[in-house]
Structures are given as C-alpha cells and as structure tokens.
Amino acid sequence: MTSMEERMELMKSLDESFREVRKLIQAEWNRENEHALGMTHGRMLIILSESGPQKASALAEGLQITSGGVTGIADRLIELGYVSRERSEEDRRAVMLMLTKNGEAMVQSMLQVREKVMIKLFRGMDTEDMEKALDLFTTMKRNMEREE
C-alpha cells in the first residue's frame, strides 16, 4: 500500500470514529434530557438565552438551518412553554422569538446535562490530551472554512 493509500485509509477510519462518537453523544443526550428535545432545539434555547430575543432569520443563520426549520423547532418549543413569539418593539412587522421563564429553567437543566455528557466523554483524558484534541479540531475547522 502506498503512503497516499494509507493516508486515505486513516482518514476513513478517523471519519468513522468521529461519526461513532457523535452518535454516542447524541444517544447520551437523548437519554439524559426530558421532553425528548433534539440537540437543535437545545441549541436554539441556548442562543436565545445568550443573545436575547431573535428573529427567525438570525436563528436560522446561527443554527445553520432554513427559516422553515426554525419555525418547526420554535413551534415545538412554544408548545412546551419554553419560547414565545412577540412583535418587535422597534419594528411591529418583525416577530421575535424569546425565552420564557420555563425556557430559562430548561436551559439551566440542559447545561447540566451537557456537563454530564462532557465529563463522561473526556474521562480518563489528561489536560494535555484534551489540548491536543482541541488543536486538531481547531485545524479541521479552519480547513473547512478556508476557501479553495
């Protein structure tokens, strides 16, 4: 096998390992969170908690999904009492999505679940291992963002 073929095999193995880890993280998240909220639901709640009321278009950009996708997720969160839709004070045509008090409580609960998942994910790793992993992910992110 040539070194290029070996490199491709290694990349495929890394890709498969990454997929398996993501699947396990997703399963752990699903096991730990109430109301069977998906990770995108959680990310929307966290964005609203950190950034305050948002238009659907801003959430779509932040979540990297369509505005229609935001509507479906927001509808579920509204149904659960975590989010409300309100008209913007500055522009009455604009509809803003905002967290309710129940939504804030859910964010705190989700952050605890996230911490439990991270502790499980990184157990047995020393700080040096985690720093190496962070360096690798930073490089991969930069590679994907770079224009060819």
mmCIF file of C-alpha atoms in Angstrom:
data_model
loop_
_atom_site.group_PDB
_atom_site.id
_atom_site.type_symbol
_atom_site.label_atom_id
_atom_site.label_comp_id
_atom_site.label_asym_id
_atom_site.label_seq_id
_atom_site.Cartn_x
_atom_site.Cartn_y
_atom_site.Cartn_z
ATOM 1 C CA MET A 1 0.000 0.000 0.000
ATOM 2 C CA THR A 2 1.328 3.457 -0.875
ATOM 3 C CA SER A 3 1.572 6.172 1.711
ATOM 4 C CA MET A 4 -1.305 8.017 -0.027
ATOM 5 C CA GLU A 5 -3.487 4.907 0.224
ATOM 6 C CA GLU A 6 -2.504 4.503 3.877
ATOM 7 C CA ARG A 7 -3.360 8.151 4.496
ATOM 8 C CA MET A 8 -6.787 7.709 2.865
ATOM 9 C CA GLU A 9 -7.460 4.607 4.992
ATOM 10 C CA LEU A 10 -6.508 6.544 8.105
ATOM 11 C CA MET A 11 -8.799 9.437 7.101
ATOM 12 C CA LYS A 12 -11.666 6.971 6.567
ATOM 13 C CA SER A 13 -11.014 5.430 9.990
ATOM 14 C CA LEU A 14 -10.976 8.878 11.610
ATOM 15 C CA ASP A 15 -14.209 9.797 9.834
ATOM 16 C CA GLU A 16 -15.895 6.605 11.022
ATOM 17 C CA SER A 17 -14.645 7.120 14.570
ATOM 18 C CA PHE A 18 -15.918 10.717 14.540
ATOM 19 C CA ARG A 19 -19.354 9.509 13.365
ATOM 20 C CA GLU A 20 -19.462 6.855 16.095
ATOM 21 C CA VAL A 21 -18.556 9.380 18.799
ATOM 22 C CA ARG A 22 -21.231 11.813 17.531
ATOM 23 C CA LYS A 23 -23.798 9.008 17.549
ATOM 24 C CA LEU A 24 -22.870 8.082 21.136
ATOM 25 C CA ILE A 25 -23.035 11.731 22.243
ATOM 26 C CA GLN A 26 -26.475 12.031 20.616
ATOM 27 C CA ALA A 27 -27.673 8.846 22.345
ATOM 28 C CA GLU A 28 -26.406 10.084 25.717
ATOM 29 C CA TRP A 29 -28.083 13.460 25.163
ATOM 30 C CA ASN A 30 -31.368 11.765 24.276
ATOM 31 C CA ARG A 31 -31.150 9.519 27.342
ATOM 32 C CA GLU A 32 -30.474 12.420 29.703
ATOM 33 C CA ASN A 33 -32.840 15.163 28.535
ATOM 34 C CA GLU A 34 -36.519 15.464 29.255
ATOM 35 C CA HIS A 35 -39.220 16.093 26.624
ATOM 36 C CA ALA A 36 -37.030 14.377 24.013
ATOM 37 C CA LEU A 37 -35.688 17.701 22.761
ATOM 38 C CA GLY A 38 -33.172 17.322 19.974
ATOM 39 C CA MET A 39 -29.798 18.994 20.013
ATOM 40 C CA THR A 40 -31.007 21.701 17.608
ATOM 41 C CA HIS A 41 -33.876 22.521 19.984
ATOM 42 C CA GLY A 42 -31.304 22.847 22.740
ATOM 43 C CA ARG A 43 -29.007 24.996 20.642
ATOM 44 C CA MET A 44 -31.915 27.335 19.847
ATOM 45 C CA LEU A 45 -32.734 27.706 23.540
ATOM 46 C CA ILE A 46 -29.094 28.406 24.369
ATOM 47 C CA ILE A 47 -28.800 31.032 21.593
ATOM 48 C CA LEU A 48 -31.923 32.771 22.910
ATOM 49 C CA SER A 49 -30.554 32.599 26.455
ATOM 50 C CA GLU A 50 -27.165 34.037 25.486
ATOM 51 C CA SER A 51 -28.282 36.577 22.861
ATOM 52 C CA GLY A 52 -31.801 37.543 23.889
ATOM 53 C CA PRO A 53 -34.810 37.789 21.539
ATOM 54 C CA GLN A 54 -34.028 36.898 17.922
ATOM 55 C CA LYS A 55 -35.706 36.964 14.528
ATOM 56 C CA ALA A 56 -36.185 33.567 12.885
ATOM 57 C CA SER A 57 -33.701 34.554 10.165
ATOM 58 C CA ALA A 58 -30.950 35.234 12.726
ATOM 59 C CA LEU A 59 -31.654 31.909 14.429
ATOM 60 C CA ALA A 60 -31.579 30.116 11.072
ATOM 61 C CA GLU A 61 -28.142 31.554 10.397
ATOM 62 C CA GLY A 62 -26.856 30.700 13.875
ATOM 63 C CA LEU A 63 -28.239 27.160 13.731
ATOM 64 C CA GLN A 64 -27.277 26.709 10.070
ATOM 65 C CA ILE A 65 -30.785 25.579 9.110
ATOM 66 C CA THR A 66 -33.580 27.050 6.990
ATOM 67 C CA SER A 67 -36.120 29.564 8.285
ATOM 68 C CA GLY A 68 -38.715 26.822 7.822
ATOM 69 C CA GLY A 69 -36.644 24.584 10.063
ATOM 70 C CA VAL A 70 -36.572 27.324 12.692
ATOM 71 C CA THR A 71 -40.365 27.592 12.500
ATOM 72 C CA GLY A 72 -40.827 23.880 13.172
ATOM 73 C CA ILE A 73 -38.404 23.888 16.089
ATOM 74 C CA ALA A 74 -39.859 27.111 17.504
ATOM 75 C CA ASP A 75 -43.401 25.708 17.256
ATOM 76 C CA ARG A 76 -42.383 22.722 19.403
ATOM 77 C CA LEU A 77 -40.621 24.952 21.952
ATOM 78 C CA ILE A 78 -43.651 27.273 22.090
ATOM 79 C CA GLU A 79 -45.923 24.261 22.599
ATOM 80 C CA LEU A 80 -43.748 23.212 25.562
ATOM 81 C CA GLY A 81 -43.834 26.741 27.005
ATOM 82 C CA TYR A 82 -40.100 27.420 26.587
ATOM 83 C CA VAL A 83 -40.307 30.102 23.889
ATOM 84 C CA SER A 84 -42.795 32.806 22.928
ATOM 85 C CA ARG A 85 -43.336 34.852 19.770
ATOM 86 C CA GLU A 86 -43.630 38.602 20.247
ATOM 87 C CA ARG A 87 -43.788 41.582 17.917
ATOM 88 C CA SER A 88 -40.641 43.683 17.928
ATOM 89 C CA GLU A 89 -40.961 46.985 19.785
ATOM 90 C CA GLU A 90 -38.832 48.730 17.124
ATOM 91 C CA ASP A 91 -40.481 47.188 14.043
ATOM 92 C CA ARG A 92 -44.018 45.909 14.564
ATOM 93 C CA ARG A 93 -43.743 43.833 11.359
ATOM 94 C CA ALA A 94 -40.906 41.778 12.813
ATOM 95 C CA VAL A 95 -41.665 38.778 15.007
ATOM 96 C CA MET A 96 -39.129 37.944 17.681
ATOM 97 C CA LEU A 97 -38.626 34.629 19.422
ATOM 98 C CA MET A 98 -37.756 34.858 23.109
ATOM 99 C CA LEU A 99 -37.276 32.571 26.078
ATOM 100 C CA THR A 100 -39.921 32.255 28.752
ATOM 101 C CA LYS A 101 -39.101 31.676 32.433
ATOM 102 C CA ASN A 102 -39.683 27.952 31.820
ATOM 103 C CA GLY A 103 -37.280 28.207 28.888
ATOM 104 C CA GLU A 104 -34.585 29.701 31.117
ATOM 105 C CA ALA A 105 -35.077 26.848 33.594
ATOM 106 C CA MET A 106 -34.790 24.341 30.741
ATOM 107 C CA VAL A 107 -31.541 25.962 29.567
ATOM 108 C CA GLN A 108 -30.073 25.511 33.055
ATOM 109 C CA SER A 109 -31.172 21.865 33.050
ATOM 110 C CA MET A 110 -29.681 21.341 29.580
ATOM 111 C CA LEU A 111 -26.380 22.886 30.633
ATOM 112 C CA GLN A 112 -26.220 20.360 33.469
ATOM 113 C CA VAL A 113 -26.902 17.514 31.011
ATOM 114 C CA ARG A 114 -24.235 18.907 28.687
ATOM 115 C CA GLU A 115 -21.741 18.982 31.553
ATOM 116 C CA LYS A 116 -22.537 15.348 32.461
ATOM 117 C CA VAL A 117 -22.049 14.290 28.840
ATOM 118 C CA MET A 118 -18.728 16.174 28.596
ATOM 119 C CA ILE A 119 -17.450 14.666 31.843
ATOM 120 C CA LYS A 120 -18.270 11.199 30.523
ATOM 121 C CA LEU A 121 -16.781 11.963 27.101
ATOM 122 C CA PHE A 122 -13.462 13.249 28.436
ATOM 123 C CA ARG A 123 -12.975 10.944 31.438
ATOM 124 C CA GLY A 124 -9.565 9.353 31.537
ATOM 125 C CA MET A 125 -8.023 12.107 29.407
ATOM 126 C CA ASP A 126 -5.448 14.381 30.900
ATOM 127 C CA THR A 127 -5.285 18.084 30.106
ATOM 128 C CA GLU A 128 -2.550 17.517 27.531
ATOM 129 C CA ASP A 129 -4.730 15.030 25.590
ATOM 130 C CA MET A 130 -7.623 17.486 25.623
ATOM 131 C CA GLU A 131 -5.378 20.324 24.411
ATOM 132 C CA LYS A 132 -4.121 18.141 21.539
ATOM 133 C CA ALA A 133 -7.699 17.274 20.598
ATOM 134 C CA LEU A 134 -8.651 20.954 20.678
ATOM 135 C CA ASP A 135 -5.704 21.789 18.412
ATOM 136 C CA LEU A 136 -6.787 19.081 15.955
ATOM 137 C CA PHE A 137 -10.406 20.239 15.890
ATOM 138 C CA THR A 138 -9.309 23.862 15.503
ATOM 139 C CA THR A 139 -7.186 22.890 12.492
ATOM 140 C CA MET A 140 -10.019 20.832 10.963
ATOM 141 C CA LYS A 141 -12.468 23.710 11.445
ATOM 142 C CA ARG A 142 -10.034 26.160 9.852
ATOM 143 C CA ASN A 143 -9.501 23.748 6.929
ATOM 144 C CA MET A 144 -13.246 23.506 6.316
ATOM 145 C CA GLU A 145 -13.739 27.277 6.499
ATOM 146 C CA ARG A 146 -10.880 28.012 4.117
ATOM 147 C CA GLU A 147 -11.860 28.847 0.555
ATOM 148 C CA GLU A 148 -10.181 26.701 -2.086
#
